[in-house]
Amino acid sequence: MKYKNFPMVPKVVFGRGCFSQLDEILMPKRKSDEAPFIFLVDDVFENDNWILSRIPLLFNDQIIFIPTDEEPKTDQVDALVEKIRQDATQMPSGIIGIGGGTVMDIAKAVSIMLTSQGSSADYQGWDLVKNEAIYHVGIPTISGTGAEVSRTTVLTGPDKKLGINSDYTPFDQVVLDPELTKGVPKDQWFYTGMDCYIHCIESLNGTYLNAFSQSYGEKAQELCDEVFYNGNLTTEEAQDKLMMASWHGGMSIAYSQVGVAHAMSYGLSYLLGTKHGIGNCIVFDHLEGFYPEGVAQFKKMKEKHGIVLPTGLCANLTDADFDTMINVSMGMDPLWENACGKNWKDTITPEKLRSLYEKM
Amino acid sequence: MKYKNFPMVPKVVFGRGCFSQLDEILMPKRKSDEAPFIFLVDDVFENDNWILSRIPLLFNDQIIFIPTDEEPKTDQVDALVEKIRQDATQMPSGIIGIGGGTVMDIAKAVSIMLTSQGSSADYQGWDLVKNEAIYHVGIPTISGTGAEVSRTTVLTGPDKKLGINSDYTPFDQVVLDPELTKGVPKDQWFYTGMDCYIHCIESLNGTYLNAFSQSYGEKAQELCDEVFYNGNLTTEEAQDKLMMASWHGGMSIAYSQVGVAHAMSYGLSYLLGTKHGIGNCIVFDHLEGFYPEGVAQFKKMKEKHGIVLPTGLCANLTDADFDTMINVSMGMDPLWENACGKNWKDTITPEKLRSLYEKM
């Protein structure tokens, strides 16, 4: 048996208000006054002075606002890299992502592509990146995806939705300031938090599980339970704990994998552009056959927080549409193998997936 | 409030038997055939072919066996650095520590001192190291200390027992192979495991606690409970879980601190050379005034595993001896502040410490 040698984020600061320390964190990493920091910021903050005033701009540093109504795409990454190359006379000092999972993934991908040739679509897969990325910092403003700690950046490309999984993907620095999540709308808070909860269920019920992943997954699930289920926390405690849940949930899949919900939601997202968090929820809601306890608790949490999931997504799809989704989903071999074992193809058939998609 | 920007181990491999992957982990880090890897190995393995045969020696690589019957000392570190400098024509490619907390701490200190001037005693304290250490790898063979993940290396110097706390201290790579712990004698297994348990109690009951430390500390304590208290695990499960407990316990004190047991056991260790694990146990056994629940459970675990702690350590000490211990202990300001708050000096007096030491 060969074990993964997993890259971890080498530097992390945690605390309410620690975003204000960004200035001193970046200062020693500035290479010259011609080598800017590029801040990729969720465009929800475009008029948010509480955030923007604390971004330590100097010289020719740039803020680029990132639209996040769609999942991140390879051509979006390629266009950003092209723009940054054209604007700057020198390689940037670093890329700073400030936002949710979409911005985290775009920041990771841009930092990789600034030192690699071709299109980001060429690197979707496992360990295809050969050059070290430039210095990159992740500052999550919503909790759940685990993108701040993972070694992947999930992108939708011309022919697949798949991560750039590499040792150069993880951030060099993460700033965990739970206060930054205070403005997240309730439905998004729930969907993104459930991304973490679903990571835990998929990891803890997977065949890849070991004691490393288990310990992180159990803790992340406990924290999700505190935040979404048993719920007797102050607003601040809930923000703090959900940020740690996301972190531990991300670590949990370091040695294991996600499972059925992620595999199927990739199909939805590829065809329909469904955002990752809500897509996972829509799928997971129908997975009682795979994860009976997890789905039962999910339904209770949904009810407790008054969340109503959209229905009928697949009502008007053609056979070709279903085939596209099924192909994308069944292409995620490691996820299915983790969920159902090496012989997953015996039970996971196109017909089975179609019947599940038809319910959504 | 200013938060620490904490350095984490950037690469970790976990799994039973992953020690056999050391070869491929080190290969890309070898700088030349004149730049050896130096393996610092607990001398308990001096005739252990199961371990030694898997150490990938090449060219002028060296194994140096480290006696571990005493706590690590600054002059021991200085002598090792001197020997390595004399033996090698080039700066080593890296230092690989294979052993318990003593070997972990010596490996970290040697890797720092190979790029720093003077004695390691000059760097005992916080953030005194100015140069990056050489590449260093930690491979724990006993679980509990958290030394594999911490940013300190605790050394006994000419006038204090104190860590070299710095951003350059953490290992560049950790190899977590629970199988390596299979030969640990029962009493040492208990004392070192309790080091982790005590970390958790001190961290979770400290004034420095935040959600980051809390999540790691709670998980580490749960794992300790599974291993030492509720105990329905196979031998292998217990080895796996205790290795993860040590890891999470070490992470828990990243943002908090240890407390009374560590502060007082540093005194014992400085004066009497008491080893860290057993020293913590001897002290903690008398701390029901500080940690009532933790100490009550500790006593039950001690009984369950038939552990009898030594007594009468302080029976024949002079007043000067007591003063030495009390001075060393009371010099650990952050530990006392974490345990008892900013005004700790109001309640922690030399008389109080003397009365506690007299019981030991």
XYZ file of C-alpha atoms in Angstrom, chain A residues 1-18 21 24-25 149 167 173-174 176 210-216 218-219 222-223 226 237 240-241 244 247-248 251 255, chain B residues 1-18 21 24-25 149 167 173-174 176 210-216 218-219 222-223 226 237 240-241 244 247-248 251 255:
92
model
C 0.000 0.000 0.000
C 1.268 3.427 -0.992
C 0.205 6.415 1.076
C -0.164 9.988 -0.157
C 2.399 12.453 1.104
C -0.060 15.233 1.760
C 0.846 18.944 1.481
C -0.609 21.093 4.247
C -1.059 24.838 4.381
C 2.255 25.880 5.966
C 1.008 29.006 7.720
C -2.317 29.862 9.294
C -3.608 32.680 11.447
C -6.949 32.293 13.208
C -8.974 34.836 15.122
C -11.786 37.361 14.977
C -10.383 40.437 13.297
C -7.114 38.836 12.173
C -3.042 41.637 10.085
C 2.152 42.670 8.048
C 1.682 39.162 6.653
C -7.062 23.762 3.010
C 1.173 19.568 -4.345
C -0.930 31.142 3.886
C -4.505 31.047 5.116
C -9.110 32.438 9.123
C -8.104 5.801 7.914
C -7.459 7.150 11.418
C -6.085 10.439 10.079
C -9.178 11.266 8.017
C -11.482 9.820 10.613
C -10.250 12.063 13.397
C -10.653 15.208 11.263
C -15.482 13.229 13.205
C -14.464 16.612 14.591
C -19.363 17.349 15.583
C -18.849 21.032 14.843
C -23.202 22.081 17.076
C -19.433 30.952 18.423
C -15.975 30.415 14.753
C -16.977 26.772 14.914
C -13.082 25.262 11.991
C -10.993 23.411 7.919
C -11.210 19.980 9.534
C -8.362 17.921 6.064
C -6.606 10.900 2.953
C -5.621 41.783 19.798
C -2.745 40.342 17.789
C -2.991 36.719 16.653
C -0.066 34.377 16.039
C 0.581 33.446 12.436
C 1.235 29.794 13.108
C 3.604 27.653 11.001
C 2.277 24.176 10.261
C 4.159 21.114 9.091
C 3.863 21.514 5.298
C 3.939 17.851 4.395
C 2.659 14.769 6.184
C 2.237 11.130 5.275
C 0.106 8.908 7.500
C -0.372 5.154 7.393
C 0.733 1.816 8.779
C 4.003 0.960 7.062
C 4.512 4.373 5.435
C 8.317 5.362 1.782
C 11.274 8.247 -2.115
C 10.450 11.133 0.213
C 3.896 19.178 15.027
C 8.813 29.700 12.792
C 8.011 16.726 6.656
C 6.455 14.355 9.165
C 3.272 9.232 10.853
C -10.082 29.938 21.056
C -12.176 27.897 18.607
C -9.089 26.738 16.692
C -7.346 25.259 19.734
C -10.607 24.045 21.198
C -11.506 21.945 18.171
C -8.097 20.265 18.111
C -11.424 18.317 22.125
C -10.597 15.824 19.394
C -11.676 12.215 22.756
C -8.988 10.079 21.161
C -10.858 6.040 23.473
C -6.641 1.009 16.284
C -3.421 4.751 15.084
C -5.665 6.833 17.299
C -3.539 11.212 15.840
C -0.895 15.353 16.451
C -4.133 17.127 17.361
C -1.992 21.562 17.193
C -3.005 28.946 19.750
